[in-house]
Amino acid sequence: MQEKSTRTPNADRRAMMRKKLMDAARSLFVEKGFAATSTPEIVKSAQVTRGALYHHFEDKEDLFRAVVVAEAKELRQAIEVATKGTIDDPLGTGSKGYFEAMSIQGRAQLLLIDGPAVLGVQEMDQIDAGGGRAALRTGLITANPDLSDEGLEAVTKVLSAGYDRAALAIAQGEAAKPYEQAMAALVRATIS
Amino acid sequence: MQEKSTRTPNADRRAMMRKKLMDAARSLFVEKGFAATSTPEIVKSAQVTRGALYHHFEDKEDLFRAVVVAEAKELRQAIEVATKGTIDDPLGTGSKGYFEAMSIQGRAQLLLIDGPAVLGVQEMDQIDAGGGRAALRTGLITANPDLSDEGLEAVTKVLSAGYDRAALAIAQGEAAKPYEQAMAALVRATIS
DNA sequence: TTGCATGCATACAGCCTGTATGTTTATGGA
DNA sequence: TCCATAAACATACAGGCTGTATGCATGCAA
């Protein structure tokens, strides 16, 4: 009479189930895209039932959102760690950190392609808040405090877009170096 | 031996039906996105039946592809027209033409967000071939023939990504000028 | 211990997609 | 002109997916 000795407190249980679903979902979303991934597939991969999924998430999109938010958070933290305590060339360091963090399998697809399409550009902007773009902006300002405040936001956004496209190209198998150099040159030109 | 039928069954009729479906589809895709648009909605809006849709297009994705390809073609032609016969500052002219062409309602969403998500980054790259990016590259080379051939492709891509993000931001209601200036500055820095 | 809330599984209704099948219309040869 | 045929389009159907409703079990608090 082996009682259920695995009496996991509800809070842990909840976190574990969410993680299990999010991991399975992430994997499938990356592999086949959001639209082509069905909830039956996800729960089968996670070895639970759709009841669990819809208990923990509002709907399929909400699960996707959770995956993307977690991904954005990891990216943000990776950049933070990389740039933490760097005194000289924070832009170069941050750039390196960004490319490295974005080389994680599926991350570019999730954050740059499916995210905007499924959640919308506006919401993805929110989710990204404080991510690479913010670091880039402070880096630019630090390197050249004279940068006009007026256009700074726009410059930051388009440069950040360059970084994103570079990361995506690299994720698709293109060589990294030309892109790293291209972005470095653009940033250098911007702050001088 | 049944030889190849050379008959041309009502070509005009065919073109008109395709256009009617593509127009209705474009409108709904822009309004609600690809995934949230159903084929019953599309054909209702076009005042035909799903039979017509599936007669002219393989599936919903194929219809979307047709819409996107047409959109990309219009963009390309608009840029061509704008830059045609410009002697000085072809980059500035092309830039202006690009932004103007990208201000068409829904175009940025279709080409920059839904396109890559639905058709994939690779295929969108094909579809865009000869579009703004090609014009940008030749413009860069013309302005400064010394640009290293090695990294030119990468530079072109990240700059092009900047243009795209700028166009998207403008399409979302942000002011155009800061973005136009930011891109002009980046391009200037690149060719000098 | 008891009653309730939470966690999860099962069942169901509605919609959507793609295909198969039927009907009309136009075309080009006889 | 008329007919055979392929294209154009409409209708019907099968399977799958989403989200919700419902039911049972388990942890928790009183």
PDB file of N, CA and C (backbone and C1' of nucleotides) in Angstrom, chain D residues 2-25:
ATOM      1  P    DC D   2     -27.350  23.717 -83.797  1.00  0.00           P
ATOM      2  O5'  DC D   2     -26.413  22.503 -83.355  1.00  0.00           O
ATOM      3  C5'  DC D   2     -25.988  21.538 -84.327  1.00  0.00           C
ATOM      4  C4'  DC D   2     -24.969  20.611 -83.684  1.00  0.00           C
ATOM      5  C3'  DC D   2     -25.253  20.275 -82.220  1.00  0.00           C
ATOM      6  O3'  DC D   2     -24.952  18.898 -82.008  1.00  0.00           O
ATOM      7  C1'  DC D   2     -23.115  21.237 -82.400  1.00  0.00           C
ATOM      8  P    DC D   3     -25.410  18.173 -80.666  1.00  0.00           P
ATOM      9  O5'  DC D   3     -24.143  17.249 -80.404  1.00  0.00           O
ATOM     10  C5'  DC D   3     -23.157  17.098 -81.424  1.00  0.00           C
ATOM     11  C4'  DC D   3     -21.784  16.867 -80.797  1.00  0.00           C
ATOM     12  C3'  DC D   3     -21.820  16.317 -79.369  1.00  0.00           C
ATOM     13  O3'  DC D   3     -20.746  15.402 -79.228  1.00  0.00           O
ATOM     14  C1'  DC D   3     -20.618  18.345 -79.384  1.00  0.00           C
ATOM     15  P    DA D   4     -20.835  14.188 -78.212  1.00  0.00           P
ATOM     16  O5'  DA D   4     -19.358  14.166 -77.603  1.00  0.00           O
ATOM     17  C5'  DA D   4     -18.243  14.220 -78.509  1.00  0.00           C
ATOM     18  C4'  DA D   4     -17.040  14.827 -77.796  1.00  0.00           C
ATOM     19  C3'  DA D   4     -16.805  14.290 -76.381  1.00  0.00           C
ATOM     20  O3'  DA D   4     -15.419  14.048 -76.222  1.00  0.00           O
ATOM     21  C1'  DA D   4     -17.040  16.655 -76.326  1.00  0.00           C
ATOM     22  P    DT D   5     -14.842  13.374 -74.884  1.00  0.00           P
ATOM     23  O5'  DT D   5     -14.081  14.596 -74.196  1.00  0.00           O
ATOM     24  C5'  DT D   5     -13.341  15.513 -75.023  1.00  0.00           C
ATOM     25  C4'  DT D   5     -12.962  16.724 -74.198  1.00  0.00           C
ATOM     26  C3'  DT D   5     -12.659  16.411 -72.726  1.00  0.00           C
ATOM     27  O3'  DT D   5     -11.480  17.093 -72.367  1.00  0.00           O
ATOM     28  C1'  DT D   5     -14.213  18.182 -72.879  1.00  0.00           C
ATOM     29  P    DA D   6     -10.495  16.498 -71.226  1.00  0.00           P
ATOM     30  O5'  DA D   6      -9.951  17.842 -70.551  1.00  0.00           O
ATOM     31  C5'  DA D   6      -9.582  18.941 -71.402  1.00  0.00           C
ATOM     32  C4'  DA D   6      -9.996  20.241 -70.759  1.00  0.00           C
ATOM     33  C3'  DA D   6      -9.636  20.352 -69.271  1.00  0.00           C
ATOM     34  O3'  DA D   6      -9.140  21.649 -69.043  1.00  0.00           O
ATOM     35  C1'  DA D   6     -11.916  20.808 -69.568  1.00  0.00           C
ATOM     36  P    DA D   7      -8.171  21.926 -67.828  1.00  0.00           P
ATOM     37  O5'  DA D   7      -8.764  23.301 -67.283  1.00  0.00           O
ATOM     38  C5'  DA D   7      -9.047  24.336 -68.215  1.00  0.00           C
ATOM     39  C4'  DA D   7     -10.273  25.100 -67.775  1.00  0.00           C
ATOM     40  C3'  DA D   7     -10.189  25.666 -66.351  1.00  0.00           C
ATOM     41  O3'  DA D   7     -10.455  27.058 -66.434  1.00  0.00           O
ATOM     42  C1'  DA D   7     -12.249  24.552 -66.688  1.00  0.00           C
ATOM     43  P    DA D   8     -10.289  27.960 -65.154  1.00  0.00           P
ATOM     44  O5'  DA D   8     -11.788  28.063 -64.633  1.00  0.00           O
ATOM     45  C5'  DA D   8     -12.722  28.842 -65.339  1.00  0.00           C
ATOM     46  C4'  DA D   8     -14.030  28.859 -64.593  1.00  0.00           C
ATOM     47  C3'  DA D   8     -13.918  29.294 -63.126  1.00  0.00           C
ATOM     48  O3'  DA D   8     -14.953  30.232 -62.862  1.00  0.00           O
ATOM     49  C1'  DA D   8     -15.017  27.210 -63.265  1.00  0.00           C
ATOM     50  P    DC D   9     -14.754  31.224 -61.646  1.00  0.00           P
ATOM     51  O5'  DC D   9     -15.653  30.501 -60.562  1.00  0.00           O
ATOM     52  C5'  DC D   9     -17.050  30.424 -60.848  1.00  0.00           C
ATOM     53  C4'  DC D   9     -17.670  29.233 -60.200  1.00  0.00           C
ATOM     54  C3'  DC D   9     -17.732  29.271 -58.677  1.00  0.00           C
ATOM     55  O3'  DC D   9     -18.985  29.805 -58.279  1.00  0.00           O
ATOM     56  C1'  DC D   9     -17.525  27.064 -59.589  1.00  0.00           C
ATOM     57  P    DA D  10     -19.307  29.906 -56.736  1.00  0.00           P
ATOM     58  O5'  DA D  10     -20.129  28.558 -56.510  1.00  0.00           O
ATOM     59  C5'  DA D  10     -21.306  28.313 -57.263  1.00  0.00           C
ATOM     60  C4'  DA D  10     -22.001  27.055 -56.764  1.00  0.00           C
ATOM     61  C3'  DA D  10     -22.256  27.034 -55.247  1.00  0.00           C
ATOM     62  O3'  DA D  10     -23.567  26.558 -55.003  1.00  0.00           O
ATOM     63  C1'  DA D  10     -20.949  25.150 -55.877  1.00  0.00           C
ATOM     64  P    DT D  11     -24.090  26.525 -53.498  1.00  0.00           P
ATOM     65  O5'  DT D  11     -23.905  24.993 -53.089  1.00  0.00           O
ATOM     66  C5'  DT D  11     -24.376  23.981 -53.969  1.00  0.00           C
ATOM     67  C4'  DT D  11     -24.091  22.605 -53.391  1.00  0.00           C
ATOM     68  C3'  DT D  11     -24.360  22.452 -51.888  1.00  0.00           C
ATOM     69  O3'  DT D  11     -25.077  21.246 -51.702  1.00  0.00           O
ATOM     70  C1'  DT D  11     -22.173  21.751 -52.381  1.00  0.00           C
ATOM     71  P    DA D  12     -25.572  20.865 -50.220  1.00  0.00           P
ATOM     72  O5'  DA D  12     -24.607  19.635 -49.895  1.00  0.00           O
ATOM     73  C5'  DA D  12     -24.250  18.726 -50.931  1.00  0.00           C
ATOM     74  C4'  DA D  12     -23.384  17.611 -50.355  1.00  0.00           C
ATOM     75  C3'  DA D  12     -23.631  17.316 -48.886  1.00  0.00           C
ATOM     76  O3'  DA D  12     -23.527  15.912 -48.676  1.00  0.00           O
ATOM     77  C1'  DA D  12     -21.386  18.002 -49.176  1.00  0.00           C
ATOM     78  P    DC D  13     -23.727  15.290 -47.204  1.00  0.00           P
ATOM     79  O5'  DC D  13     -22.227  14.947 -46.817  1.00  0.00           O
ATOM     80  C5'  DC D  13     -21.391  14.326 -47.790  1.00  0.00           C
ATOM     81  C4'  DC D  13     -19.988  14.154 -47.226  1.00  0.00           C
ATOM     82  C3'  DC D  13     -19.939  13.762 -45.749  1.00  0.00           C
ATOM     83  O3'  DC D  13     -19.109  12.622 -45.615  1.00  0.00           O
ATOM     84  C1'  DC D  13     -18.511  15.593 -46.156  1.00  0.00           C
ATOM     85  P    DA D  14     -19.087  11.771 -44.266  1.00  0.00           P
ATOM     86  O5'  DA D  14     -17.558  11.851 -43.868  1.00  0.00           O
ATOM     87  C5'  DA D  14     -16.563  11.636 -44.881  1.00  0.00           C
ATOM     88  C4'  DA D  14     -15.193  11.953 -44.313  1.00  0.00           C
ATOM     89  C3'  DA D  14     -14.981  11.474 -42.882  1.00  0.00           C
ATOM     90  O3'  DA D  14     -13.655  10.995 -42.763  1.00  0.00           O
ATOM     91  C1'  DA D  14     -14.707  13.813 -42.976  1.00  0.00           C
ATOM     92  P    DG D  15     -13.216  10.153 -41.477  1.00  0.00           P
ATOM     93  O5'  DG D  15     -12.175  11.136 -40.791  1.00  0.00           O
ATOM     94  C5'  DG D  15     -11.130  11.699 -41.569  1.00  0.00           C
ATOM     95  C4'  DG D  15     -10.541  12.887 -40.851  1.00  0.00           C
ATOM     96  C3'  DG D  15     -10.267  12.655 -39.358  1.00  0.00           C
ATOM     97  O3'  DG D  15      -8.892  12.891 -39.133  1.00  0.00           O
ATOM     98  C1'  DG D  15     -11.396  14.719 -39.702  1.00  0.00           C
ATOM     99  P    DG D  16      -8.236  12.690 -37.723  1.00  0.00           P
ATOM    100  O5'  DG D  16      -7.931  14.193 -37.266  1.00  0.00           O
ATOM    101  C5'  DG D  16      -7.388  15.109 -38.204  1.00  0.00           C
ATOM    102  C4'  DG D  16      -7.394  16.488 -37.593  1.00  0.00           C
ATOM    103  C3'  DG D  16      -7.045  16.517 -36.104  1.00  0.00           C
ATOM    104  O3'  DG D  16      -6.132  17.560 -35.848  1.00  0.00           O
ATOM    105  C1'  DG D  16      -9.125  17.584 -36.470  1.00  0.00           C
ATOM    106  P    DC D  17      -5.422  17.665 -34.433  1.00  0.00           P
ATOM    107  O5'  DC D  17      -5.719  19.185 -34.061  1.00  0.00           O
ATOM    108  C5'  DC D  17      -5.963  20.134 -35.104  1.00  0.00           C
ATOM    109  C4'  DC D  17      -6.643  21.326 -34.505  1.00  0.00           C
ATOM    110  C3'  DC D  17      -6.349  21.499 -33.023  1.00  0.00           C
ATOM    111  O3'  DC D  17      -5.998  22.826 -32.720  1.00  0.00           O
ATOM    112  C1'  DC D  17      -8.684  21.416 -33.381  1.00  0.00           C
ATOM    113  P    DT D  18      -5.494  23.187 -31.240  1.00  0.00           P
ATOM    114  O5'  DT D  18      -6.604  24.210 -30.753  1.00  0.00           O
ATOM    115  C5'  DT D  18      -7.073  25.227 -31.617  1.00  0.00           C
ATOM    116  C4'  DT D  18      -8.329  25.841 -31.036  1.00  0.00           C
ATOM    117  C3'  DT D  18      -8.208  26.187 -29.558  1.00  0.00           C
ATOM    118  O3'  DT D  18      -8.608  27.524 -29.344  1.00  0.00           O
ATOM    119  C1'  DT D  18     -10.110  24.805 -29.950  1.00  0.00           C
ATOM    120  P    DG D  19      -8.182  28.271 -27.993  1.00  0.00           P
ATOM    121  O5'  DG D  19      -9.510  28.159 -27.110  1.00  0.00           O
ATOM    122  C5'  DG D  19     -10.715  28.683 -27.666  1.00  0.00           C
ATOM    123  C4'  DG D  19     -11.903  28.201 -26.870  1.00  0.00           C
ATOM    124  C3'  DG D  19     -11.795  28.367 -25.347  1.00  0.00           C
ATOM    125  O3'  DG D  19     -13.047  28.812 -24.861  1.00  0.00           O
ATOM    126  C1'  DG D  19     -12.301  26.151 -25.852  1.00  0.00           C
ATOM    127  P    DT D  20     -13.180  29.264 -23.338  1.00  0.00           P
ATOM    128  O5'  DT D  20     -14.439  28.422 -22.845  1.00  0.00           O
ATOM    129  C5'  DT D  20     -15.519  28.191 -23.754  1.00  0.00           C
ATOM    130  C4'  DT D  20     -16.404  27.086 -23.206  1.00  0.00           C
ATOM    131  C3'  DT D  20     -16.598  27.117 -21.682  1.00  0.00           C
ATOM    132  O3'  DT D  20     -17.944  26.804 -21.389  1.00  0.00           O
ATOM    133  C1'  DT D  20     -15.765  25.020 -22.330  1.00  0.00           C
ATOM    134  P    DA D  21     -18.547  27.142 -19.941  1.00  0.00           P
ATOM    135  O5'  DA D  21     -19.592  25.943 -19.777  1.00  0.00           O
ATOM    136  C5'  DA D  21     -19.897  25.087 -20.873  1.00  0.00           C
ATOM    137  C4'  DA D  21     -20.102  23.663 -20.377  1.00  0.00           C
ATOM    138  C3'  DA D  21     -20.442  23.551 -18.893  1.00  0.00           C
ATOM    139  O3'  DA D  21     -21.424  22.522 -18.730  1.00  0.00           O
ATOM    140  C1'  DA D  21     -18.505  22.304 -19.330  1.00  0.00           C
ATOM    141  P    DT D  22     -22.153  22.324 -17.316  1.00  0.00           P
ATOM    142  O5'  DT D  22     -21.633  20.890 -16.868  1.00  0.00           O
ATOM    143  C5'  DT D  22     -21.445  19.877 -17.850  1.00  0.00           C
ATOM    144  C4'  DT D  22     -20.575  18.772 -17.295  1.00  0.00           C
ATOM    145  C3'  DT D  22     -20.790  18.477 -15.800  1.00  0.00           C
ATOM    146  O3'  DT D  22     -21.040  17.089 -15.641  1.00  0.00           O
ATOM    147  C1'  DT D  22     -18.496  18.674 -16.282  1.00  0.00           C
ATOM    148  P    DG D  23     -21.621  16.548 -14.225  1.00  0.00           P
ATOM    149  O5'  DG D  23     -20.458  15.572 -13.756  1.00  0.00           O
ATOM    150  C5'  DG D  23     -19.878  14.674 -14.694  1.00  0.00           C
ATOM    151  C4'  DG D  23     -18.551  14.153 -14.160  1.00  0.00           C
ATOM    152  C3'  DG D  23     -18.584  13.796 -12.663  1.00  0.00           C
ATOM    153  O3'  DG D  23     -17.979  12.530 -12.464  1.00  0.00           O
ATOM    154  C1'  DG D  23     -16.788  15.255 -13.133  1.00  0.00           C
ATOM    155  P    DC D  24     -18.283  11.707 -11.126  1.00  0.00           P
ATOM    156  O5'  DC D  24     -16.820  11.509 -10.533  1.00  0.00           O
ATOM    157  C5'  DC D  24     -15.816  10.910 -11.353  1.00  0.00           C
ATOM    158  C4'  DC D  24     -14.453  11.342 -10.855  1.00  0.00           C
ATOM    159  C3'  DC D  24     -14.158  11.033  -9.381  1.00  0.00           C
ATOM    160  O3'  DC D  24     -12.969  10.297  -9.313  1.00  0.00           O
ATOM    161  C1'  DC D  24     -13.516  13.235  -9.925  1.00  0.00           C
ATOM    162  P    DA D  25     -12.621   9.491  -7.964  1.00  0.00           P
ATOM    163  O5'  DA D  25     -11.273  10.203  -7.505  1.00  0.00           O
ATOM    164  C5'  DA D  25     -10.209  10.299  -8.449  1.00  0.00           C
ATOM    165  C4'  DA D  25      -9.202  11.321  -7.965  1.00  0.00           C
ATOM    166  C3'  DA D  25      -8.732  11.127  -6.520  1.00  0.00           C
ATOM    167  O3'  DA D  25      -7.331  11.328  -6.484  1.00  0.00           O
ATOM    168  C1'  DA D  25      -9.509  13.319  -6.811  1.00  0.00           C
TER     169       DA D  25
END
